[in-house]
Short mmCIF file of C-alpha atoms in Angstrom, two decimals:
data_model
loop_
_atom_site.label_atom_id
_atom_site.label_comp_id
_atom_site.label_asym_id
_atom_site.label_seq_id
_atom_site.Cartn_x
_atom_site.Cartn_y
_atom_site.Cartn_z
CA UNK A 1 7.04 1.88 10.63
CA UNK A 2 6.09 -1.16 12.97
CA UNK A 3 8.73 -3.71 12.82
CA UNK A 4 7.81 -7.43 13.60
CA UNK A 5 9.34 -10.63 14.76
CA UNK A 6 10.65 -13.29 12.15
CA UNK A 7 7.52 -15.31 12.32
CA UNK A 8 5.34 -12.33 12.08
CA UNK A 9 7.08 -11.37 8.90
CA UNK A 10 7.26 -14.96 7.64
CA UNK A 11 3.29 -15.54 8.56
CA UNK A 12 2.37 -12.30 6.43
CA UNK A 13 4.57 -12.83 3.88
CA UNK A 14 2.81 -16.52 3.66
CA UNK A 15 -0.53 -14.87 3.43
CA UNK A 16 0.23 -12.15 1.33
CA UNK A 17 1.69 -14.47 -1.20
CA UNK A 18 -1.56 -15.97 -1.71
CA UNK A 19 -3.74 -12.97 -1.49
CA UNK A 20 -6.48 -12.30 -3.81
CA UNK A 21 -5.44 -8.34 -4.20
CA UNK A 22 -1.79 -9.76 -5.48
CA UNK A 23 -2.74 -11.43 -8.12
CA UNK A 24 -5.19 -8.34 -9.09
CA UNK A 25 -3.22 -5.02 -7.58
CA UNK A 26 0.51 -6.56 -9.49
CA UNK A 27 -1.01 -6.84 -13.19
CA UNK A 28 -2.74 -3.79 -13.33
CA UNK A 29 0.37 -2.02 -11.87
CA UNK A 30 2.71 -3.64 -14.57
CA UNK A 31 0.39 -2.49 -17.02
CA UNK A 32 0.01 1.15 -15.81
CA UNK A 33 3.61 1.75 -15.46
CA UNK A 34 4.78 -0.68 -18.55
CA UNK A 35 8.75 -0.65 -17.31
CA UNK A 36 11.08 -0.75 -19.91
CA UNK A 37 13.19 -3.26 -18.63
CA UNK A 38 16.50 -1.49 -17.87
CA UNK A 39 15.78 1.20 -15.35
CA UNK A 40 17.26 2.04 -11.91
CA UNK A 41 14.17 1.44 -9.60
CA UNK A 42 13.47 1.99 -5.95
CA UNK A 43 10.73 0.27 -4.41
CA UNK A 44 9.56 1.89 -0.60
CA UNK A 45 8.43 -0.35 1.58
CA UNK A 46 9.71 -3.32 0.13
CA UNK A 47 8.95 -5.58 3.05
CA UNK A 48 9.35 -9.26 2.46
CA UNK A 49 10.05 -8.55 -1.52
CA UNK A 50 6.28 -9.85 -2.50
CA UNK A 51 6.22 -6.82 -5.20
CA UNK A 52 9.99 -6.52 -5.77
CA UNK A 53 10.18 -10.13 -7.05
CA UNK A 54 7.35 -9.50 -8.92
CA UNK A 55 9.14 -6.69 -10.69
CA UNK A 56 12.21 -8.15 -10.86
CA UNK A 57 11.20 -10.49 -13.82
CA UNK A 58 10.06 -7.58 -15.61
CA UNK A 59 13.30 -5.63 -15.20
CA UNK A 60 15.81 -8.42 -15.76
CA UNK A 61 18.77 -5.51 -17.09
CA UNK A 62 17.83 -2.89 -14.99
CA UNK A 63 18.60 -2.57 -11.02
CA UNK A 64 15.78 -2.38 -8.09
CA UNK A 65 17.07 -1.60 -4.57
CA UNK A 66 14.12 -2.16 -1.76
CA UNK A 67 14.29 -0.32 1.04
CA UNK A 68 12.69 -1.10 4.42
CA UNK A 69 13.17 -0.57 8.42
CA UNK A 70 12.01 -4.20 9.04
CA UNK A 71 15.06 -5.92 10.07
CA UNK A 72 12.30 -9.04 9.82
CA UNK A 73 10.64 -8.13 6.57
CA UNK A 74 14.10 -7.94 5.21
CA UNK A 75 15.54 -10.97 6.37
CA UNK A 76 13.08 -12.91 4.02
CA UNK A 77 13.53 -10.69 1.56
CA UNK A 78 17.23 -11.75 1.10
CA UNK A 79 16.31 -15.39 1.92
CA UNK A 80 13.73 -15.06 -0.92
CA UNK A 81 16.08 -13.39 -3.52
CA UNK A 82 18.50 -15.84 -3.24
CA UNK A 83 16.45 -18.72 -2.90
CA UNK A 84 14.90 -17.35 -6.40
CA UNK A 85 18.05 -16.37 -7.71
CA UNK A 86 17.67 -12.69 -7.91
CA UNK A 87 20.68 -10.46 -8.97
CA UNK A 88 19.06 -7.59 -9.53
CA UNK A 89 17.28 -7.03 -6.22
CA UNK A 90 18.76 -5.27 -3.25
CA UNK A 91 17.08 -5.25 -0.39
CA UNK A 92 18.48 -2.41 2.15
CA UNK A 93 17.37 -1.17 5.41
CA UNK A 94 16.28 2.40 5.61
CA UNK A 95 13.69 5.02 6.19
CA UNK A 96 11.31 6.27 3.49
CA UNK A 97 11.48 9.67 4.99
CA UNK A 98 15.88 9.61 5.10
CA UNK A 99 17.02 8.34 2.71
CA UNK A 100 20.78 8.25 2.21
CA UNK A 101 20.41 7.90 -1.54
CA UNK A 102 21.65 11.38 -3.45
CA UNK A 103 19.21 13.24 -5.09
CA UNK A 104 18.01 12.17 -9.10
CA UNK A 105 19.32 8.77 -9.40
CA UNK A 106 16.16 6.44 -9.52
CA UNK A 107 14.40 6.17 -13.13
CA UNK A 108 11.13 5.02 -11.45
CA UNK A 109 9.82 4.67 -7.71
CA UNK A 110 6.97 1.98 -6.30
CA UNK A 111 5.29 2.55 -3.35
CA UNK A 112 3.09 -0.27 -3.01
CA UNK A 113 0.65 -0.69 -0.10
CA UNK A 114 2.64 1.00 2.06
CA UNK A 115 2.25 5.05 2.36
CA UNK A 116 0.18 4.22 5.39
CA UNK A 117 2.40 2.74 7.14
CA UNK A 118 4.86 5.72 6.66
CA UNK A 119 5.60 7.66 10.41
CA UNK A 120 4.91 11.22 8.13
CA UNK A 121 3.89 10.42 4.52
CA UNK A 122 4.14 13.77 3.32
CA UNK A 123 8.02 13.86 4.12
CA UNK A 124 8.27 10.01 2.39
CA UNK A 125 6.86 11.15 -0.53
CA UNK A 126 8.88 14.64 -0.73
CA UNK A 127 11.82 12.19 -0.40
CA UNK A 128 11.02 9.67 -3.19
CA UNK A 129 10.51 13.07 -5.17
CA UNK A 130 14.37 14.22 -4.44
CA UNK A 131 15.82 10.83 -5.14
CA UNK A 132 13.89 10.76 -9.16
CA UNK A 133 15.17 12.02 -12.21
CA UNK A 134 13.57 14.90 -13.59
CA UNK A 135 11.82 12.77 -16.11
CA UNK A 136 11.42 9.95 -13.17
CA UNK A 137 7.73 8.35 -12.08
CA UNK A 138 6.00 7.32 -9.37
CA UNK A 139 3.70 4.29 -9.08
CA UNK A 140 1.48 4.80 -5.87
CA UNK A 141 -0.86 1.53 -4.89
CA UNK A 142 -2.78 2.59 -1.67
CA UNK A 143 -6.02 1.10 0.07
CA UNK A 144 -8.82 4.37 0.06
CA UNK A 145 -10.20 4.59 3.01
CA UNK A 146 -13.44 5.82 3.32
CA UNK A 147 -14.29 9.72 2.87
CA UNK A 148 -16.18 10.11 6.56
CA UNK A 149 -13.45 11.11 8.80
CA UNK A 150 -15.19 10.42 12.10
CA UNK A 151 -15.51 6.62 10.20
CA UNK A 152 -11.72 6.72 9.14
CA UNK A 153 -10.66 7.23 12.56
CA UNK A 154 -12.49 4.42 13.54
CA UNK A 155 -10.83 2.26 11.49
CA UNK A 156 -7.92 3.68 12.07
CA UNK A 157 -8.24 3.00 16.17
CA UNK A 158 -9.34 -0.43 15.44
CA UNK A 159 -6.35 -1.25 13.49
CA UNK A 160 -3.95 0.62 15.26
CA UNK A 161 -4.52 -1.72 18.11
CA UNK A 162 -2.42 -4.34 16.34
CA UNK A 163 -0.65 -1.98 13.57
CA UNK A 164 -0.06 1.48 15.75
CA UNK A 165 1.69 3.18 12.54
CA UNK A 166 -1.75 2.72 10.50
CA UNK A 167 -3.32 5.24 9.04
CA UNK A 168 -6.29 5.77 6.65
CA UNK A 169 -6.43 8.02 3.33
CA UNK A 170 -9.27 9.51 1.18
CA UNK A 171 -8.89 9.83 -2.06
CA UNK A 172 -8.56 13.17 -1.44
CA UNK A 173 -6.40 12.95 0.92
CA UNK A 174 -3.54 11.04 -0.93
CA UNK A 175 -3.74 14.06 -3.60
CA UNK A 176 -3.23 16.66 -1.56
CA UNK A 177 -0.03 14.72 -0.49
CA UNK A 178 1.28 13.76 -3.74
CA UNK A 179 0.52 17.67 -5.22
CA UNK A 180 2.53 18.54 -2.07
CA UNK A 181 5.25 16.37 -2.82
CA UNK A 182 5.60 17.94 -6.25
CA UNK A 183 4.11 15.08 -8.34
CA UNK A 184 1.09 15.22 -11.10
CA UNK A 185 -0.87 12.37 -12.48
CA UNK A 186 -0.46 11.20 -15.94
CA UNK A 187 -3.18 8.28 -15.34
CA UNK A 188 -4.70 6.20 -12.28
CA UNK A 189 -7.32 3.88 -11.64
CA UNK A 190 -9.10 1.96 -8.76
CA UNK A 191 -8.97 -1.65 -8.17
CA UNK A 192 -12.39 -3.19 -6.21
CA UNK A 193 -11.62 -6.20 -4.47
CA UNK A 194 -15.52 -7.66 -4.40
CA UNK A 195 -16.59 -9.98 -0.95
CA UNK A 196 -20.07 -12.30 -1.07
CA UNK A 197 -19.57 -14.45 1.33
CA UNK A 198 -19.69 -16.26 4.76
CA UNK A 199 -16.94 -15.45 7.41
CA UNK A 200 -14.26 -13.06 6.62
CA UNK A 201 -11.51 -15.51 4.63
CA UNK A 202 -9.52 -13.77 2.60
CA UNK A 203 -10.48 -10.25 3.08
CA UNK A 204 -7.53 -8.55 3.51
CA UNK A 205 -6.76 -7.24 7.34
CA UNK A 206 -10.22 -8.87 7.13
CA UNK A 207 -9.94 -9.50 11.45
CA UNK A 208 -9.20 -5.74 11.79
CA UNK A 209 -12.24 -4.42 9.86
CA UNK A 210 -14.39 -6.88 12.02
CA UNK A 211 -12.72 -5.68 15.17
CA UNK A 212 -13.51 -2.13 14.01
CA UNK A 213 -16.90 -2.97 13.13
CA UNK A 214 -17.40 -5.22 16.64
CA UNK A 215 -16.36 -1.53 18.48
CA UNK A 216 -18.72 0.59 16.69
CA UNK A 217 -21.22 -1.78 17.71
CA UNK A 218 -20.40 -1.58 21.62
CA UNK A 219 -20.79 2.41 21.44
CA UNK A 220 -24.17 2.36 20.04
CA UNK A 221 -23.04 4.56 17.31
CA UNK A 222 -26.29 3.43 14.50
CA UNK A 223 -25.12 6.58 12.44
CA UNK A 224 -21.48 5.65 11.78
CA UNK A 225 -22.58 1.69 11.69
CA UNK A 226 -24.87 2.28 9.39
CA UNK A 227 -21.99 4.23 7.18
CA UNK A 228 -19.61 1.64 7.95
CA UNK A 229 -22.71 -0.89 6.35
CA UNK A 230 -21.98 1.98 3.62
CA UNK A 231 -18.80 3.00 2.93
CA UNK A 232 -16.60 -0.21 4.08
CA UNK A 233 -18.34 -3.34 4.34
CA UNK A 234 -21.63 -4.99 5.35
CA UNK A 235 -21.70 -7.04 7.60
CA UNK A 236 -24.76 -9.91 8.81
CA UNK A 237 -25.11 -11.97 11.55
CA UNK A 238 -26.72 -15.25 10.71
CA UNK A 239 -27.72 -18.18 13.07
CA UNK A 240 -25.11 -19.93 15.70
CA UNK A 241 -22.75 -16.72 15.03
CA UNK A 242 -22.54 -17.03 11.44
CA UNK A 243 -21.05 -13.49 9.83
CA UNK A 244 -21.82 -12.96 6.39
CA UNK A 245 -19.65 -9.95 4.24
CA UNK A 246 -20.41 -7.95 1.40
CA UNK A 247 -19.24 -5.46 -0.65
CA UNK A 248 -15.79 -4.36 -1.74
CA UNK A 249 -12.44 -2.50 -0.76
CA UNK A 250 -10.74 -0.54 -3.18
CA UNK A 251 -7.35 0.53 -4.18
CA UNK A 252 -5.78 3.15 -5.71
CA UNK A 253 -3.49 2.40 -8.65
CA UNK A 254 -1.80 6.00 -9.94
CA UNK A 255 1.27 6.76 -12.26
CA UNK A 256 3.25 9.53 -10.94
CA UNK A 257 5.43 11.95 -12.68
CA UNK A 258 7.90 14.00 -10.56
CA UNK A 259 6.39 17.77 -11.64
CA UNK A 260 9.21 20.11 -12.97
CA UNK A 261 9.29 23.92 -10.54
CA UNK A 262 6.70 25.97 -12.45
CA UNK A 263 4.09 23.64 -13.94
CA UNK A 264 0.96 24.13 -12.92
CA UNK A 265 -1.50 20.84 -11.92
CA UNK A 266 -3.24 19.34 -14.74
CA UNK A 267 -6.65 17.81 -15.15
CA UNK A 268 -6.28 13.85 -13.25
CA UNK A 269 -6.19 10.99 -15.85
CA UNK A 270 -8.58 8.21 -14.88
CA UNK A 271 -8.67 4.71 -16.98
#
């Protein structure tokens, strides 16, 4: 994963705390996953804590221990725990694809908006597999990228240029994986973040999708700007440089459960 200076961390943690997606992606993951309260949970990717805190509320007896390799991310992370008085979260630094954790101890595993940022996700999510009980879950939140590879890598290129440890999934793409990894989903659903509007406020990584779209543009590529018009967002240029966005970016919200050696795949869930 990338790691970033204090202020980097603190200026994304400041955004992401008052993103649109957050206050849309954190319900309907409660909901899907309904935690009982008193499990032993492991959250990947913790980063500054934005989803751990969240969680933390909702699992006042249980334990959650965040793991991370921001030394950054998880500096606010502790400030923010014990600003907010959290016993129960434990942010830690390590990899999602080494863990150091022994194998079946976690009741339940998030993995919230960060399998892309994962150096090999396959191996992260063959890991979170090992450390679950038998009976343990999953819940994956993920941005879908679009299904056009030659437009995912694109993307990908564009925001690699800031973020070099992005990466873009299909749908598709993120089952393969999570069959791989030995999981099966008992229910899922997307989230559509809808944009009408002038200028790209509060998009999320809205200045990488416009950087993206800026170096289609250069190449003269009509075919894959007219799919990225398509698939990711349209974009308008008004008078005196005015950009006007629509459309929508989805997410994928999916409940995991760690598959037992010998079951076959079942038929996917959707809500």
């Amino acid at each position: 994963m990338t790691d970033y200076t204090y202020e980097q961390a603190l200026n994304m943690d400041h955004m992401m705390s008052h993103a649109q997606f957050n206050t849309m992606l954190f319900p309907e993951i409660m909901t899907l996953t309904a935690p009982q309260g008193n499990e032993m949970v492991l959250d990947v990717g913790t980063g500054t804590g934005q989803f751990a805190h969240a969680l933390a509320h909702k699992v006042t007896e249980g334990t959650i221990i965040g793991i991370d390799d921001s030394d950054s991310m998880l500096r606010i992370a502790r400030e923010k725990a014990i600003k907010d008085n959290l016993f129960n979260y434990y942010p830690l630094k390590a990899s999602a694809e080494d863990m150091l954790f022994r194998d079946s101890i976690f009741d339940l595993a998030f993995c919230v908006r960060s399998l892309h940022h994962f150096d090999d996700p396959g191996k992260g999510l063959r890991e979170i597999s090992r450390v679950l009980k038998k009976d343990g879950h999953l819940t994956l939140c993920e941005p879908l990228g679009p299904k056009d590879e030659k437009l995912r890598a694109a993307l990908t290129e564009a925001f690699q240029a800031v973020h070099p440890d992005h990466k873009f999934f299909s749908p598709e793409m993120i089952d393969e994986m999570l069959l791989s990894a030995g999981f099966q989903e008992i229910r899922g659903t997307e989230v559509a973040l809808a944009f009408h509007q002038e200028g790209i406020g509060g998009v999320p990584m809205g200045p990488h999708y416009m950087e993206a779209y800026h170096m289609i543009r250069m190449r003269k590529d009509k075919e894959l700007l007219d799919k990225f018009n398509e698939q990711v967002l349209q974009v308008s240029e008004g008078p005196g440089g005015k950009i006007f966005i629509h459309g929508e970016l989805k997410f994928l919200v999916s409940l995991q459960e760690k598959r037992q050696p010998g079951t076959k795949k079942a038929a996917k869930s959707k809500k």
